[in-house]
Structure formats: C-alpha cells, structure tokens
mmCIF file of C-alpha atoms in Angstrom:
data_model
loop_
_atom_site.group_PDB
_atom_site.id
_atom_site.type_symbol
_atom_site.label_atom_id
_atom_site.label_comp_id
_atom_site.label_asym_id
_atom_site.label_seq_id
_atom_site.Cartn_x
_atom_site.Cartn_y
_atom_site.Cartn_z
ATOM 1 C CA MET G 84 -0.088 0.232 -0.102
ATOM 2 C CA SER G 85 2.249 2.239 0.837
ATOM 3 C CA PHE G 86 4.370 1.833 -2.460
ATOM 4 C CA VAL G 87 1.204 2.485 -4.429
ATOM 5 C CA LEU G 88 1.102 5.748 -2.224
ATOM 6 C CA LEU G 89 4.420 6.782 -2.943
ATOM 7 C CA ASN G 90 4.129 6.419 -6.792
ATOM 8 C CA GLN G 91 0.241 8.425 -6.484
ATOM 9 C CA ALA G 92 2.730 10.925 -4.685
ATOM 10 C CA HIS G 93 5.815 11.168 -7.049
ATOM 11 C CA ALA G 94 2.953 11.130 -10.120
ATOM 12 C CA ALA G 95 0.824 14.504 -8.182
ATOM 13 C CA SER G 96 4.322 16.794 -7.946
ATOM 14 C CA SER G 97 5.609 15.822 -11.096
ATOM 15 C CA ARG G 98 5.822 18.640 -14.147
ATOM 16 C CA LEU G 99 3.189 16.636 -16.429
ATOM 17 C CA GLN G 100 0.749 17.231 -13.477
ATOM 18 C CA LYS G 101 1.387 20.508 -12.599
ATOM 19 C CA VAL G 102 2.046 21.637 -16.900
ATOM 20 C CA ILE G 103 -1.681 20.403 -16.474
ATOM 21 C CA ASP G 104 -3.027 22.185 -13.905
ATOM 22 C CA ARG G 105 -1.567 25.393 -15.312
ATOM 23 C CA GLY G 106 -2.142 24.327 -18.266
ATOM 24 C CA VAL G 107 0.697 25.705 -19.976
ATOM 25 C CA LEU G 108 3.977 24.116 -21.314
ATOM 26 C CA ARG G 109 7.138 26.794 -20.983
ATOM 27 C CA VAL G 110 9.242 25.681 -23.434
ATOM 28 C CA GLY G 111 12.996 27.227 -23.304
ATOM 29 C CA THR G 112 14.996 27.884 -26.811
ATOM 30 C CA THR G 113 17.317 30.312 -27.464
ATOM 31 C CA GLY G 114 15.110 31.859 -30.974
ATOM 32 C CA ASP G 115 19.047 31.737 -33.118
ATOM 33 C CA TRP G 116 19.327 28.254 -34.416
ATOM 34 C CA GLY G 117 18.085 28.073 -38.218
ATOM 35 C CA PRO G 118 15.430 26.269 -39.030
ATOM 36 C CA MET G 119 15.129 24.853 -35.171
ATOM 37 C CA THR G 120 13.899 27.594 -33.397
ATOM 38 C CA MET G 121 14.182 31.269 -34.597
ATOM 39 C CA ARG G 122 13.035 34.552 -32.905
ATOM 40 C CA ASP G 123 11.456 37.750 -34.301
ATOM 41 C CA PRO G 124 12.811 40.297 -32.463
ATOM 42 C CA ALA G 125 10.785 42.805 -34.112
ATOM 43 C CA THR G 126 7.392 40.723 -33.082
ATOM 44 C CA ASN G 127 9.100 38.296 -30.367
ATOM 45 C CA PHE G 128 7.225 35.243 -33.035
ATOM 46 C CA TYR G 129 9.238 31.687 -33.098
ATOM 47 C CA LYS G 130 9.247 29.524 -36.016
ATOM 48 C CA GLY G 131 11.209 26.667 -37.435
ATOM 49 C CA TYR G 132 11.648 23.305 -36.595
ATOM 50 C CA ASP G 133 11.108 22.120 -32.560
ATOM 51 C CA ILE G 134 8.786 25.212 -32.067
ATOM 52 C CA ASP G 135 6.285 22.881 -34.713
ATOM 53 C CA ILE G 136 7.296 20.014 -32.677
ATOM 54 C CA THR G 137 6.590 21.651 -28.959
ATOM 55 C CA THR G 138 3.522 23.281 -30.343
ATOM 56 C CA GLU G 139 2.304 19.870 -30.975
ATOM 57 C CA LEU G 140 3.286 19.036 -27.560
ATOM 58 C CA ALA G 141 1.328 20.911 -25.960
ATOM 59 C CA LYS G 142 -2.491 20.416 -28.252
ATOM 60 C CA ASP G 143 -2.059 16.095 -27.121
ATOM 61 C CA LEU G 144 -1.755 18.039 -23.507
ATOM 62 C CA GLY G 145 -4.354 19.937 -24.044
ATOM 63 C CA VAL G 146 -2.664 23.251 -22.780
ATOM 64 C CA THR G 147 -0.608 26.329 -24.287
ATOM 65 C CA VAL G 148 3.009 27.254 -24.724
ATOM 66 C CA GLU G 149 4.831 29.736 -23.737
ATOM 67 C CA TYR G 150 8.616 29.849 -25.586
ATOM 68 C CA VAL G 151 10.717 31.057 -22.809
ATOM 69 C CA ALA G 152 14.351 32.817 -24.132
ATOM 70 C CA THR G 153 17.345 31.615 -23.089
ATOM 71 C CA ASP G 154 21.125 30.801 -24.720
ATOM 72 C CA TRP G 155 23.547 27.646 -24.624
ATOM 73 C CA LYS G 156 25.251 29.178 -21.414
ATOM 74 C CA ALA G 157 21.601 29.203 -19.944
ATOM 75 C CA LEU G 158 20.000 26.247 -21.542
ATOM 76 C CA VAL G 159 20.870 23.941 -18.800
ATOM 77 C CA SER G 160 20.421 26.083 -15.623
ATOM 78 C CA GLY G 161 17.422 26.954 -16.821
ATOM 79 C CA ILE G 162 15.953 23.560 -16.439
ATOM 80 C CA VAL G 163 17.319 23.394 -13.495
ATOM 81 C CA THR G 164 15.971 26.682 -11.424
ATOM 82 C CA GLU G 165 12.664 25.591 -13.204
ATOM 83 C CA LYS G 166 12.368 28.181 -15.163
ATOM 84 C CA TYR G 167 11.150 26.130 -17.885
ATOM 85 C CA ASP G 168 9.300 22.260 -18.105
ATOM 86 C CA LEU G 169 11.536 21.204 -20.892
ATOM 87 C CA THR G 170 13.787 22.920 -24.146
ATOM 88 C CA GLY G 171 13.499 22.685 -27.544
ATOM 89 C CA SER G 172 15.985 20.122 -29.205
ATOM 90 C CA ALA G 173 19.827 20.386 -27.693
ATOM 91 C CA ALA G 174 22.512 17.999 -28.505
ATOM 92 C CA LEU G 175 23.208 14.675 -26.587
ATOM 93 C CA ASN G 176 25.930 14.911 -23.875
ATOM 94 C CA ILE G 177 27.844 13.898 -20.828
ATOM 95 C CA ASN G 178 28.762 16.201 -19.043
ATOM 96 C CA ARG G 179 24.825 17.779 -19.193
ATOM 97 C CA ALA G 180 23.037 14.599 -18.445
ATOM 98 C CA LYS G 181 24.841 14.717 -15.312
ATOM 99 C CA ILE G 182 22.770 17.518 -14.198
ATOM 100 C CA VAL G 183 19.622 16.961 -16.216
ATOM 101 C CA GLY G 184 18.004 14.287 -17.674
ATOM 102 C CA TYR G 185 16.847 14.056 -21.660
ATOM 103 C CA SER G 186 13.986 12.512 -23.707
ATOM 104 C CA GLN G 187 14.798 9.439 -26.388
ATOM 105 C CA PRO G 188 16.358 11.386 -29.423
ATOM 106 C CA TYR G 189 13.858 12.100 -31.870
ATOM 107 C CA TYR G 190 16.238 13.628 -34.495
ATOM 108 C CA TYR G 191 19.952 13.762 -35.252
ATOM 109 C CA LEU G 192 22.785 16.705 -35.574
ATOM 110 C CA ALA G 193 25.361 15.187 -38.386
ATOM 111 C CA PHE G 194 27.392 16.347 -41.698
ATOM 112 C CA VAL G 195 26.097 15.639 -45.268
ATOM 113 C CA PRO G 196 27.090 17.049 -48.293
ATOM 114 C CA VAL G 197 26.114 20.213 -49.759
ATOM 115 C CA THR G 198 26.141 19.646 -54.139
ATOM 116 C CA GLN G 199 24.725 21.765 -56.679
ATOM 117 C CA LYS G 200 21.829 20.783 -57.322
ATOM 118 C CA GLN G 201 22.538 19.951 -61.361
ATOM 119 C CA TYR G 202 24.917 17.869 -60.235
ATOM 120 C CA GLN G 203 23.596 16.036 -57.016
ATOM 121 C CA SER G 204 22.774 12.712 -59.143
ATOM 122 C CA ARG G 205 26.003 11.882 -59.983
ATOM 123 C CA PHE G 206 26.520 11.684 -56.116
ATOM 124 C CA ARG G 207 24.971 7.977 -54.852
ATOM 125 C CA PHE G 208 28.210 7.469 -51.871
ATOM 126 C CA TRP G 209 30.249 9.330 -49.873
ATOM 127 C CA ALA G 210 32.926 7.253 -52.188
ATOM 128 C CA ASP G 211 31.350 9.034 -55.139
ATOM 129 C CA PHE G 212 33.153 12.106 -54.027
ATOM 130 C CA ASN G 213 36.605 10.412 -52.658
ATOM 131 C CA THR G 214 38.147 10.840 -56.938
ATOM 132 C CA ALA G 215 40.559 13.066 -58.147
ATOM 133 C CA SER G 216 37.882 15.119 -60.504
ATOM 134 C CA VAL G 217 35.872 16.606 -57.415
ATOM 135 C CA THR G 218 37.302 19.420 -55.641
ATOM 136 C CA VAL G 219 36.259 19.806 -52.016
ATOM 137 C CA ALA G 220 36.307 23.275 -50.086
ATOM 138 C CA SER G 221 36.432 23.991 -46.416
ATOM 139 C CA ARG G 222 37.717 27.023 -44.553
ATOM 140 C CA GLN G 223 40.976 26.397 -42.792
ATOM 141 C CA ASN G 224 41.144 25.150 -39.182
ATOM 142 C CA SER G 225 37.787 24.184 -39.128
ATOM 143 C CA VAL G 226 35.954 20.921 -38.545
ATOM 144 C CA GLU G 227 34.879 20.248 -41.736
ATOM 145 C CA GLU G 228 38.429 20.690 -43.020
ATOM 146 C CA THR G 229 39.815 17.343 -40.406
ATOM 147 C CA MET G 230 36.216 15.872 -41.694
ATOM 148 C CA VAL G 231 37.550 16.481 -45.678
ATOM 149 C CA LYS G 232 40.374 15.190 -45.957
ATOM 150 C CA GLU G 233 39.969 11.747 -43.613
ATOM 151 C CA PHE G 234 36.840 11.454 -45.605
ATOM 152 C CA PHE G 235 38.054 12.424 -49.703
ATOM 153 C CA PRO G 236 41.976 12.152 -49.430
ATOM 154 C CA LYS G 237 42.007 11.779 -52.838
ATOM 155 C CA ALA G 238 39.664 14.974 -54.310
ATOM 156 C CA ARG G 239 41.099 17.733 -54.586
ATOM 157 C CA GLN G 240 41.851 19.933 -51.346
ATOM 158 C CA ARG G 241 40.291 23.818 -51.020
ATOM 159 C CA VAL G 242 40.776 25.200 -48.227
ATOM 160 C CA LEU G 243 40.036 28.702 -47.545
ATOM 161 C CA GLU G 244 42.174 30.710 -45.256
ATOM 162 C CA SER G 245 38.495 33.235 -45.300
ATOM 163 C CA GLY G 246 35.149 33.455 -46.241
ATOM 164 C CA LYS G 247 32.311 30.782 -46.918
ATOM 165 C CA PRO G 248 33.256 27.740 -48.298
ATOM 166 C CA TYR G 249 28.974 27.243 -49.689
ATOM 167 C CA GLN G 250 30.621 30.268 -52.190
ATOM 168 C CA GLU G 251 32.223 28.240 -53.665
ATOM 169 C CA LEU G 252 30.051 26.214 -54.625
ATOM 170 C CA LEU G 253 27.628 28.774 -55.866
ATOM 171 C CA SER G 254 31.672 29.610 -58.139
ATOM 172 C CA ASN G 255 31.502 26.385 -59.391
ATOM 173 C CA ARG G 256 34.880 26.581 -58.288
ATOM 174 C CA ALA G 257 33.954 23.603 -56.029
ATOM 175 C CA ASN G 258 32.073 20.847 -55.974
ATOM 176 C CA VAL G 259 31.239 19.417 -52.669
ATOM 177 C CA ILE G 260 31.450 21.347 -49.349
ATOM 178 C CA VAL G 261 30.649 19.366 -45.548
ATOM 179 C CA THR G 262 28.560 20.810 -42.886
ATOM 180 C CA SER G 263 26.182 20.040 -40.883
ATOM 181 C CA ASN G 264 22.785 18.682 -41.638
ATOM 182 C CA ILE G 265 21.340 21.576 -39.438
ATOM 183 C CA GLU G 266 23.222 24.263 -42.159
ATOM 184 C CA ALA G 267 22.294 22.459 -44.801
ATOM 185 C CA ALA G 268 18.599 22.809 -44.649
ATOM 186 C CA THR G 269 19.364 26.928 -43.752
ATOM 187 C CA LEU G 270 21.852 27.050 -46.828
ATOM 188 C CA THR G 271 19.383 24.530 -49.570
ATOM 189 C CA SER G 272 16.752 26.911 -48.271
ATOM 190 C CA ARG G 273 18.252 30.216 -49.246
ATOM 191 C CA PHE G 274 20.278 28.732 -52.219
ATOM 192 C CA PRO G 275 17.934 26.778 -54.255
ATOM 193 C CA GLN G 276 20.263 25.727 -57.072
ATOM 194 C CA LEU G 277 22.104 24.141 -53.641
ATOM 195 C CA ALA G 278 21.060 20.060 -52.348
ATOM 196 C CA VAL G 279 22.418 17.520 -50.353
ATOM 197 C CA PRO G 280 22.928 14.191 -52.762
ATOM 198 C CA HIS G 281 20.855 11.443 -51.694
ATOM 199 C CA VAL G 282 24.176 9.214 -50.543
ATOM 200 C CA GLN G 283 23.401 6.516 -47.994
ATOM 201 C CA GLY G 284 24.311 7.573 -44.666
ATOM 202 C CA MET G 285 25.186 10.895 -41.605
ATOM 203 C CA ARG G 286 28.718 11.146 -41.055
ATOM 204 C CA ARG G 287 29.465 11.870 -37.079
ATOM 205 C CA ALA G 288 25.739 11.652 -35.467
ATOM 206 C CA THR G 289 25.312 12.952 -32.744
ATOM 207 C CA PRO G 290 21.464 12.556 -31.067
ATOM 208 C CA LEU G 291 19.150 15.339 -30.533
ATOM 209 C CA ALA G 292 16.966 15.181 -27.791
ATOM 210 C CA MET G 293 14.885 17.571 -25.010
ATOM 211 C CA LEU G 294 16.287 18.246 -21.520
ATOM 212 C CA MET G 295 13.873 18.604 -18.797
ATOM 213 C CA PRO G 296 13.999 17.691 -14.405
ATOM 214 C CA ARG G 297 16.375 14.796 -13.971
ATOM 215 C CA ASP G 298 15.097 13.304 -11.445
ATOM 216 C CA ASP G 299 11.400 13.649 -12.593
ATOM 217 C CA GLN G 300 11.243 10.213 -14.320
ATOM 218 C CA VAL G 301 6.701 10.378 -14.807
ATOM 219 C CA TRP G 302 7.711 13.950 -17.098
ATOM 220 C CA ILE G 303 10.218 12.218 -18.923
ATOM 221 C CA ASN G 304 8.307 8.826 -19.204
ATOM 222 C CA PHE G 305 5.585 10.978 -20.446
ATOM 223 C CA ILE G 306 7.127 12.589 -22.935
ATOM 224 C CA ASN G 307 9.221 9.504 -24.286
ATOM 225 C CA HIS G 308 5.617 8.187 -24.763
ATOM 226 C CA TRP G 309 4.252 10.769 -26.804
ATOM 227 C CA ILE G 310 8.246 10.713 -28.984
ATOM 228 C CA GLU G 311 7.244 6.892 -29.546
ATOM 229 C CA LEU G 312 4.086 7.939 -30.700
ATOM 230 C CA LYS G 313 4.504 10.370 -32.747
ATOM 231 C CA LYS G 314 7.063 8.768 -34.908
ATOM 232 C CA THR G 315 4.876 5.551 -35.419
ATOM 233 C CA GLN G 316 2.664 8.086 -37.677
ATOM 234 C CA GLY G 317 5.356 10.034 -39.133
ATOM 235 C CA PHE G 318 5.324 13.517 -37.658
ATOM 236 C CA PHE G 319 8.750 14.102 -37.389
ATOM 237 C CA ASP G 320 9.785 12.926 -40.880
ATOM 238 C CA ARG G 321 6.401 15.454 -41.825
ATOM 239 C CA ILE G 322 8.328 18.429 -39.817
ATOM 240 C CA ALA G 323 11.784 17.720 -40.683
ATOM 241 C CA GLU G 324 10.733 18.006 -44.750
ATOM 242 C CA LYS G 325 8.304 21.551 -43.432
ATOM 243 C CA TRP G 326 11.973 22.701 -42.597
ATOM 244 C CA GLY G 327 14.128 20.968 -44.790
ATOM 245 C CA LEU G 328 15.551 18.641 -42.854
ATOM 246 C CA VAL G 329 17.648 15.431 -43.861
ATOM 247 C CA VAL G 330 16.209 12.929 -42.326
ATOM 248 C CA MET G 331 19.145 10.029 -43.090
ATOM 249 C CA GLU G 332 19.664 6.720 -41.624
ATOM 250 C CA VAL G 333 22.946 7.046 -39.698
ATOM 251 C CA GLU G 334 25.888 5.452 -40.590
#
C-alpha cells in the first residue's frame, strides 16, 4: 500500500501534473538556430522545427505553449531553476546528463555533403566524392577541413583562409562541401540551386533530444511515450521535411 501511495505522490508532484494544472507548457528556446528555432525580434514570434514540435506537444497535453527566451550557456540552468519545463532540441552530452535528464532522441545532428542541385544525381555514395575529379571546399582550421581530408583524401582540396565554403559551390569553384544537416537546411533554403545528395548515411551523428528535470521520471516517461507515438505516425519526418531538414540513416 505504501508503494502505491508513494507512486501517487510522485505522479502528483511531477512536472506533467503541474503543466496540466497550470494549463501552460513552458519551453526554453534560444531562437537563434535556424531552422530549428528562430525568433523575430520585432514581434517576438518564434518559428522553426522545434517550435512546431513543442506546439504539437502542448496541443496533445491540452495546454497552451509559452516560449521562454534563453541562451546556450543558460540552457541547462533554466531547467534546474525551473524557468521552463523542457527545452527544444539539444545535443546529447555526458556533462549535461550529469545535471539534467534527456528525452529519447528524435533527430540527429550530423554532417552531410552539399553540392549544386544540377550535379546531385552524380553522387550516390560518400565514396563518389573521393576522386581526383572532385574539388572539395572547406575553411582552414575548421572541423570540416579535418573531415573532408579524412573522408576524401583523393579529392582536390580547396582550403579557404577566409570566406564561406558554400560560396565556392555557388561560383562553381568546388563540387562539394561538408556541413551539418542543420546548416545544410539553411543553405538549401537560401540558395535553391544547392542540394544535399541522397548519399547513404550521415557522418558523425549526434542525437538531439529535449532537456528535462533529471529526477522527474514521470515527466520523462510521458515525453518519451509521446515521442515514440509521434515517430510511428511519421510526425517528426513530416516536420523535418517542412523545414528542409535531411532525414537519413545514421552510418
């Protein structure tokens, strides 16, 4: 009997019940990571992948959603001090996991190739870039430079001391760049002539999930069940497609 009462007490004190009683889901978001979360400073209106996801979560909870402005340095402390009930997408990180809880992942931050759209059918596999007939652009001393030299040692390397690698694509001075799938979504939206080839597998994948209070297992369980249900319904894939985000198998 005491075990049942203890479980009931945990459920009553959970963030899940507090959100339902309050009628508001508070979401911490930075508003500076397109196309995941973007804030219009003139109207304070938020839009993006994270915003669509948490709006849907609030709707399924039967509450309204309130976006609480934060920054990356304060993302974790906002959970600990109860400024918000969960966050938008955050990369899984062991140091963070010592302090706060995570939901199960629903998207992966990873590196993908970007080319001119007219050439994308030429590339079906990562190995297709690894040839002397391909020029790869990257910025000097960047993570991407290290990656392209590892991935494509046979390709011609165009390493920039300044400027943006995507400009080399636009000017046809390079055939491919490697960047995150988040940045790739922004680039392909801004420049319709660019595209992400449908190569097999993403590289260096990092799971993205929501941050939540570490000790509130009732809240974590609910969010995980919701994510799993939405996955089976294809919800996350549809929202990713809406915002131009690449959905690929993790290699």
